Amino acid sequence: MLNKIYRLVAPRQFEPFIIEEKICEDTVIVRPTFLSICHADQRYYTGSRDKAVLRKKLPMALIHEGIGEVVKDYSGQFSSGERVIIVPNTPMESDKIIAENYLSSSLFRSSGYDGLMQEYVFARSDRLVRVLDNVPSNVAAYTELISVSFHSIKRLKRVMNSDQEIFGIWGDGNLGYITANLLKGLFPHSKLYVFGKNEDKLNFFSFADKVFTIDEIPEDLMISQAFECVGGSGSYFAIQQIIKHIKPQGSIAIMGVSENPVEINTRMVLEKGLTISGTSRSSALDFQETIDFLSTHSIERKRFENLVGIESKINNINDLHDFFEAEFSNTWGKAIMEWNL
């Protein structure tokens, strides 16, 4: 079956491609409906990735956060018209120890493998998760990022001690907001402290017990467990502050992506007996558990609706360029496009 894919061929340059898709007994054809941009998509679009990486991965369809409607299901598991999340991680093998999102052989949409900017997405049935009726499409569109945070929290729960008095989050952006909102729902009896640079952004964290600008943290403040949601060059300063303010034998989840190596004060890590958990991406199970959380936690779901920033209908390639440029200058919230290409 022929399919049209909109690939980035060079920074800020999209072109349509017609390809022949293979169909098997487990194929589900999905029409993308609502898609969301992440920072990785913008780095490809603006050409801010290393030139060698761009040469290797382009041309490629962007976007790995999104949902669609089932058009045709050859597996018999979905009905036509059902809303489904398209899981971007696509494992090619299974391992008894290593999770699917950490296998080097797994493919990932919009990272060397065509993303969701397509007329139709041809997916395996195990790469789709139903969107429950009470989850709005503009929130479901960025479930991928929520599931990454959900996965990180699950991983930290396995290694952290029983002290759940105070969770600290470094980062006042989208990832920090998502992680804070999940923690508030998963640990309702714990205190939540958020640390950030921008006071205007920190105002969005009204549900946190306390917020601090990073240059006004009390010297004697101590937290139980911590999440680093900064990334980039700011990761160094965030991790240093976390190590300073976390209690001995606390645990740290590192979530922010940095292109360059980040120094860590290993002397204090050893002295305090800290545990560091690194997480990346998420599995189909994380997606299902995230959707279940959104369905059963109405307050948190409403907060995720408040995180939706730019919304726009995409009817042609010019709309696509305008949307990426608008998102690039946006300072808060997730950018959601209604996909009509």
mmCIF file of N, CA and C in Angstrom, residues 168-254:
data_model
loop_
_atom_site.group_PDB
_atom_site.id
_atom_site.type_symbol
_atom_site.label_atom_id
_atom_site.label_comp_id
_atom_site.label_asym_id
_atom_site.label_seq_id
_atom_site.Cartn_x
_atom_site.Cartn_y
_atom_site.Cartn_z
ATOM 1 N N GLY A 168 12.148 16.386 45.973
ATOM 2 C CA GLY A 168 12.623 17.610 45.366
ATOM 3 C C GLY A 168 12.756 17.461 43.867
ATOM 4 N N ILE A 169 12.287 18.457 43.129
ATOM 5 C CA ILE A 169 12.396 18.458 41.669
ATOM 6 C C ILE A 169 13.178 19.686 41.240
ATOM 7 N N TRP A 170 14.273 19.471 40.521
ATOM 8 C CA TRP A 170 15.031 20.577 39.946
ATOM 9 C C TRP A 170 14.630 20.706 38.475
ATOM 10 N N GLY A 171 14.074 21.851 38.118
ATOM 11 C CA GLY A 171 13.612 22.078 36.746
ATOM 12 C C GLY A 171 12.215 22.668 36.735
ATOM 13 N N ASP A 172 12.056 23.852 36.125
ATOM 14 C CA ASP A 172 10.749 24.507 36.108
ATOM 15 C C ASP A 172 10.100 24.488 34.725
ATOM 16 N N GLY A 173 10.553 23.585 33.839
ATOM 17 C CA GLY A 173 9.989 23.451 32.504
ATOM 18 C C GLY A 173 8.915 22.378 32.438
ATOM 19 N N ASN A 174 8.617 21.942 31.225
ATOM 20 C CA ASN A 174 7.556 20.953 31.009
ATOM 21 C C ASN A 174 7.819 19.640 31.739
ATOM 22 N N LEU A 175 9.067 19.143 31.646
ATOM 23 C CA LEU A 175 9.375 17.867 32.294
ATOM 24 C C LEU A 175 9.269 17.977 33.807
ATOM 25 N N GLY A 176 9.724 19.088 34.369
ATOM 26 C CA GLY A 176 9.595 19.294 35.806
ATOM 27 C C GLY A 176 8.138 19.344 36.234
ATOM 28 N N TYR A 177 7.319 20.039 35.437
ATOM 29 C CA TYR A 177 5.893 20.150 35.752
ATOM 30 C C TYR A 177 5.221 18.780 35.695
ATOM 31 N N ILE A 178 5.526 18.010 34.661
ATOM 32 C CA ILE A 178 4.933 16.677 34.511
ATOM 33 C C ILE A 178 5.325 15.780 35.675
ATOM 34 N N THR A 179 6.618 15.776 36.021
ATOM 35 C CA THR A 179 7.094 14.932 37.117
ATOM 36 C C THR A 179 6.474 15.350 38.438
ATOM 37 N N ALA A 180 6.376 16.646 38.666
ATOM 38 C CA ALA A 180 5.769 17.149 39.905
ATOM 39 C C ALA A 180 4.311 16.724 40.005
ATOM 40 N N ASN A 181 3.587 16.833 38.900
ATOM 41 C CA ASN A 181 2.170 16.477 38.896
ATOM 42 C C ASN A 181 1.975 14.990 39.165
ATOM 43 N N LEU A 182 2.810 14.149 38.548
ATOM 44 C CA LEU A 182 2.719 12.711 38.797
ATOM 45 C C LEU A 182 3.034 12.373 40.256
ATOM 46 N N LEU A 183 4.091 12.991 40.772
ATOM 47 C CA LEU A 183 4.472 12.717 42.159
ATOM 48 C C LEU A 183 3.352 13.106 43.120
ATOM 49 N N LYS A 184 2.674 14.214 42.837
ATOM 50 C CA LYS A 184 1.590 14.662 43.711
ATOM 51 C C LYS A 184 0.458 13.647 43.723
ATOM 52 N N GLY A 185 0.227 12.985 42.587
ATOM 53 C CA GLY A 185 -0.810 11.973 42.532
ATOM 54 C C GLY A 185 -0.392 10.633 43.101
ATOM 55 N N LEU A 186 0.876 10.271 42.903
ATOM 56 C CA LEU A 186 1.372 8.967 43.352
ATOM 57 C C LEU A 186 1.772 8.955 44.823
ATOM 58 N N PHE A 187 2.196 10.113 45.334
ATOM 59 C CA PHE A 187 2.618 10.213 46.742
ATOM 60 C C PHE A 187 1.863 11.376 47.397
ATOM 61 N N PRO A 188 0.558 11.243 47.577
ATOM 62 C CA PRO A 188 -0.251 12.369 48.063
ATOM 63 C C PRO A 188 0.091 12.832 49.476
ATOM 64 N N HIS A 189 0.735 11.992 50.250
ATOM 65 C CA HIS A 189 1.048 12.350 51.637
ATOM 66 C C HIS A 189 2.469 12.890 51.786
ATOM 67 N N SER A 190 3.216 12.956 50.699
ATOM 68 C CA SER A 190 4.578 13.490 50.738
ATOM 69 C C SER A 190 4.575 14.973 50.388
ATOM 70 N N LYS A 191 5.600 15.673 50.846
ATOM 71 C CA LYS A 191 5.777 17.074 50.484
ATOM 72 C C LYS A 191 6.540 17.159 49.169
ATOM 73 N N LEU A 192 6.221 18.173 48.385
ATOM 74 C CA LEU A 192 6.840 18.356 47.083
ATOM 75 C C LEU A 192 7.465 19.744 47.008
ATOM 76 N N TYR A 193 8.779 19.790 46.800
ATOM 77 C CA TYR A 193 9.503 21.046 46.646
ATOM 78 C C TYR A 193 10.016 21.134 45.204
ATOM 79 N N VAL A 194 9.853 22.283 44.587
ATOM 80 C CA VAL A 194 10.305 22.489 43.212
ATOM 81 C C VAL A 194 11.326 23.618 43.190
ATOM 82 N N PHE A 195 12.425 23.402 42.466
ATOM 83 C CA PHE A 195 13.528 24.355 42.389
ATOM 84 C C PHE A 195 13.731 24.760 40.931
ATOM 85 N N GLY A 196 13.721 26.058 40.670
ATOM 86 C CA GLY A 196 13.853 26.519 39.293
ATOM 87 C C GLY A 196 14.508 27.883 39.192
ATOM 88 N N LYS A 197 14.726 28.329 37.957
ATOM 89 C CA LYS A 197 15.383 29.615 37.698
ATOM 90 C C LYS A 197 14.383 30.737 37.458
ATOM 91 N N ASN A 198 13.219 30.401 36.913
ATOM 92 C CA ASN A 198 12.281 31.406 36.438
ATOM 93 C C ASN A 198 11.069 31.489 37.367
ATOM 94 N N GLU A 199 10.894 32.642 38.008
ATOM 95 C CA GLU A 199 9.791 32.797 38.951
ATOM 96 C C GLU A 199 8.431 32.702 38.259
ATOM 97 N N ASP A 200 8.333 33.217 37.033
ATOM 98 C CA ASP A 200 7.063 33.125 36.304
ATOM 99 C C ASP A 200 6.679 31.671 36.056
ATOM 100 N N LYS A 201 7.662 30.830 35.685
ATOM 101 C CA LYS A 201 7.372 29.416 35.475
ATOM 102 C C LYS A 201 7.030 28.720 36.793
ATOM 103 N N LEU A 202 7.728 29.091 37.841
ATOM 104 C CA LEU A 202 7.462 28.476 39.140
ATOM 105 C C LEU A 202 6.041 28.754 39.620
ATOM 106 N N ASN A 203 5.441 29.839 39.149
ATOM 107 C CA ASN A 203 4.061 30.138 39.537
ATOM 108 C C ASN A 203 3.084 29.075 39.047
ATOM 109 N N PHE A 204 3.457 28.337 37.985
ATOM 110 C CA PHE A 204 2.589 27.270 37.492
ATOM 111 C C PHE A 204 2.546 26.084 38.464
ATOM 112 N N PHE A 205 3.520 26.008 39.375
ATOM 113 C CA PHE A 205 3.600 24.887 40.312
ATOM 114 C C PHE A 205 2.859 25.227 41.608
ATOM 115 N N SER A 206 1.661 25.762 41.482
ATOM 116 C CA SER A 206 0.899 26.177 42.661
ATOM 117 C C SER A 206 0.511 24.997 43.544
ATOM 118 N N PHE A 207 0.525 23.798 42.991
ATOM 119 C CA PHE A 207 0.150 22.609 43.746
ATOM 120 C C PHE A 207 1.314 22.054 44.575
ATOM 121 N N ALA A 208 2.520 22.565 44.366
ATOM 122 C CA ALA A 208 3.683 22.121 45.148
ATOM 123 C C ALA A 208 3.599 22.708 46.553
ATOM 124 N N ASP A 209 4.220 22.049 47.506
ATOM 125 C CA ASP A 209 4.208 22.551 48.878
ATOM 126 C C ASP A 209 5.094 23.784 49.020
ATOM 127 N N LYS A 210 6.228 23.785 48.303
ATOM 128 C CA LYS A 210 7.106 24.942 48.300
ATOM 129 C C LYS A 210 7.825 25.032 46.964
ATOM 130 N N VAL A 211 8.127 26.247 46.521
ATOM 131 C CA VAL A 211 8.970 26.460 45.345
ATOM 132 C C VAL A 211 10.116 27.389 45.737
ATOM 133 N N PHE A 212 11.271 27.170 45.099
ATOM 134 C CA PHE A 212 12.460 27.958 45.400
ATOM 135 C C PHE A 212 13.152 28.342 44.101
ATOM 136 N N THR A 213 13.637 29.561 44.016
ATOM 137 C CA THR A 213 14.576 29.880 42.948
ATOM 138 C C THR A 213 15.923 29.317 43.370
ATOM 139 N N ILE A 214 16.708 28.868 42.407
ATOM 140 C CA ILE A 214 17.911 28.098 42.733
ATOM 141 C C ILE A 214 19.001 28.919 43.415
ATOM 142 N N ASP A 215 18.886 30.244 43.391
ATOM 143 C CA ASP A 215 19.876 31.063 44.104
ATOM 144 C C ASP A 215 19.381 31.530 45.465
ATOM 145 N N GLU A 216 18.237 30.979 45.909
ATOM 146 C CA GLU A 216 17.692 31.355 47.219
ATOM 147 C C GLU A 216 17.253 30.128 48.011
ATOM 148 N N ILE A 217 18.030 29.057 47.929
ATOM 149 C CA ILE A 217 17.721 27.831 48.673
ATOM 150 C C ILE A 217 18.338 27.938 50.064
ATOM 151 N N PRO A 218 17.554 27.763 51.126
ATOM 152 C CA PRO A 218 18.122 27.810 52.482
ATOM 153 C C PRO A 218 19.234 26.789 52.660
ATOM 154 N N GLU A 219 20.292 27.190 53.327
ATOM 155 C CA GLU A 219 21.457 26.317 53.499
ATOM 156 C C GLU A 219 21.108 25.013 54.200
ATOM 157 N N ASP A 220 20.175 25.070 55.148
ATOM 158 C CA ASP A 220 19.867 23.889 55.952
ATOM 159 C C ASP A 220 18.717 23.056 55.388
ATOM 160 N N LEU A 221 18.223 23.388 54.207
ATOM 161 C CA LEU A 221 17.107 22.634 53.630
ATOM 162 C C LEU A 221 17.590 21.266 53.166
ATOM 163 N N MET A 222 16.844 20.215 53.536
ATOM 164 C CA MET A 222 17.195 18.855 53.139
ATOM 165 C C MET A 222 15.968 18.158 52.558
ATOM 166 N N ILE A 223 16.191 17.359 51.533
ATOM 167 C CA ILE A 223 15.114 16.610 50.893
ATOM 168 C C ILE A 223 15.404 15.113 50.983
ATOM 169 N N SER A 224 14.360 14.316 50.763
ATOM 170 C CA SER A 224 14.502 12.857 50.886
ATOM 171 C C SER A 224 15.003 12.221 49.597
ATOM 172 N N GLN A 225 14.319 12.520 48.479
ATOM 173 C CA GLN A 225 14.652 11.957 47.169
ATOM 174 C C GLN A 225 14.559 13.088 46.147
ATOM 175 N N ALA A 226 15.248 12.944 45.005
ATOM 176 C CA ALA A 226 15.320 14.070 44.071
ATOM 177 C C ALA A 226 15.195 13.628 42.619
ATOM 178 N N PHE A 227 14.688 14.559 41.798
ATOM 179 C CA PHE A 227 14.575 14.362 40.352
ATOM 180 C C PHE A 227 15.239 15.546 39.652
ATOM 181 N N GLU A 228 16.175 15.241 38.763
ATOM 182 C CA GLU A 228 16.827 16.267 37.948
ATOM 183 C C GLU A 228 16.101 16.322 36.615
ATOM 184 N N CYS A 229 15.439 17.455 36.323
ATOM 185 C CA CYS A 229 14.645 17.616 35.103
ATOM 186 C C CYS A 229 15.106 18.844 34.335
ATOM 187 N N VAL A 230 16.401 19.098 34.336
ATOM 188 C CA VAL A 230 16.944 20.308 33.729
ATOM 189 C C VAL A 230 17.524 20.028 32.351
ATOM 190 N N GLY A 231 18.554 19.186 32.290
ATOM 191 C CA GLY A 231 19.193 18.877 31.017
ATOM 192 C C GLY A 231 20.122 19.976 30.560
ATOM 193 N N GLY A 232 20.876 19.687 29.488
ATOM 194 C CA GLY A 232 21.791 20.672 28.930
ATOM 195 C C GLY A 232 22.886 21.060 29.910
ATOM 196 N N SER A 233 23.428 22.258 29.740
ATOM 197 C CA SER A 233 24.516 22.721 30.606
ATOM 198 C C SER A 233 24.051 22.939 32.039
ATOM 199 N N GLY A 234 22.729 23.139 32.215
ATOM 200 C CA GLY A 234 22.209 23.359 33.566
ATOM 201 C C GLY A 234 22.207 22.114 34.429
ATOM 202 N N SER A 235 22.383 20.931 33.825
ATOM 203 C CA SER A 235 22.395 19.696 34.606
ATOM 204 C C SER A 235 23.487 19.710 35.665
ATOM 205 N N TYR A 236 24.638 20.251 35.316
ATOM 206 C CA TYR A 236 25.771 20.283 36.254
ATOM 207 C C TYR A 236 25.370 20.993 37.539
ATOM 208 N N PHE A 237 24.808 22.187 37.422
ATOM 209 C CA PHE A 237 24.451 22.969 38.603
ATOM 210 C C PHE A 237 23.311 22.319 39.376
ATOM 211 N N ALA A 238 22.348 21.740 38.644
ATOM 212 C CA ALA A 238 21.231 21.077 39.308
ATOM 213 C C ALA A 238 21.703 19.878 40.119
ATOM 214 N N ILE A 239 22.547 19.051 39.524
ATOM 215 C CA ILE A 239 23.031 17.855 40.217
ATOM 216 C C ILE A 239 23.881 18.242 41.425
ATOM 217 N N GLN A 240 24.681 19.289 41.276
ATOM 218 C CA GLN A 240 25.489 19.739 42.411
ATOM 219 C C GLN A 240 24.606 20.182 43.569
ATOM 220 N N GLN A 241 23.533 20.921 43.269
ATOM 221 C CA GLN A 241 22.628 21.361 44.338
ATOM 222 C C GLN A 241 21.892 20.180 44.964
ATOM 223 N N ILE A 242 21.484 19.240 44.134
ATOM 224 C CA ILE A 242 20.793 18.061 44.663
ATOM 225 C C ILE A 242 21.695 17.314 45.648
ATOM 226 N N ILE A 243 22.935 17.083 45.258
ATOM 227 C CA ILE A 243 23.873 16.354 46.119
ATOM 228 C C ILE A 243 24.057 17.094 47.440
ATOM 229 N N LYS A 244 24.061 18.417 47.370
ATOM 230 C CA LYS A 244 24.234 19.219 48.588
ATOM 231 C C LYS A 244 23.028 19.119 49.515
ATOM 232 N N HIS A 245 21.816 19.111 48.947
ATOM 233 C CA HIS A 245 20.610 19.228 49.765
ATOM 234 C C HIS A 245 19.872 17.914 49.987
ATOM 235 N N ILE A 246 20.363 16.810 49.469
ATOM 236 C CA ILE A 246 19.683 15.539 49.690
ATOM 237 C C ILE A 246 20.227 14.877 50.947
ATOM 238 N N LYS A 247 19.365 14.164 51.654
ATOM 239 C CA LYS A 247 19.778 13.467 52.870
ATOM 240 C C LYS A 247 20.711 12.304 52.530
ATOM 241 N N PRO A 248 21.559 11.898 53.468
ATOM 242 C CA PRO A 248 22.400 10.719 53.242
ATOM 243 C C PRO A 248 21.555 9.503 52.859
ATOM 244 N N GLN A 249 22.057 8.735 51.929
ATOM 245 C CA GLN A 249 21.430 7.530 51.395
ATOM 246 C C GLN A 249 20.129 7.808 50.638
ATOM 247 N N GLY A 250 19.994 9.049 50.188
ATOM 248 C CA GLY A 250 18.876 9.372 49.313
ATOM 249 C C GLY A 250 19.150 8.902 47.895
ATOM 250 N N SER A 251 18.152 9.028 47.024
ATOM 251 C CA SER A 251 18.285 8.593 45.633
ATOM 252 C C SER A 251 17.964 9.746 44.690
ATOM 253 N N ILE A 252 18.664 9.750 43.552
ATOM 254 C CA ILE A 252 18.527 10.817 42.562
ATOM 255 C C ILE A 252 18.174 10.210 41.215
ATOM 256 N N ALA A 253 17.114 10.708 40.602
ATOM 257 C CA ALA A 253 16.764 10.307 39.238
ATOM 258 C C ALA A 253 17.243 11.389 38.283
ATOM 259 N N ILE A 254 18.121 11.011 37.367
ATOM 260 C CA ILE A 254 18.601 11.950 36.361
ATOM 261 C C ILE A 254 17.770 11.755 35.097
#
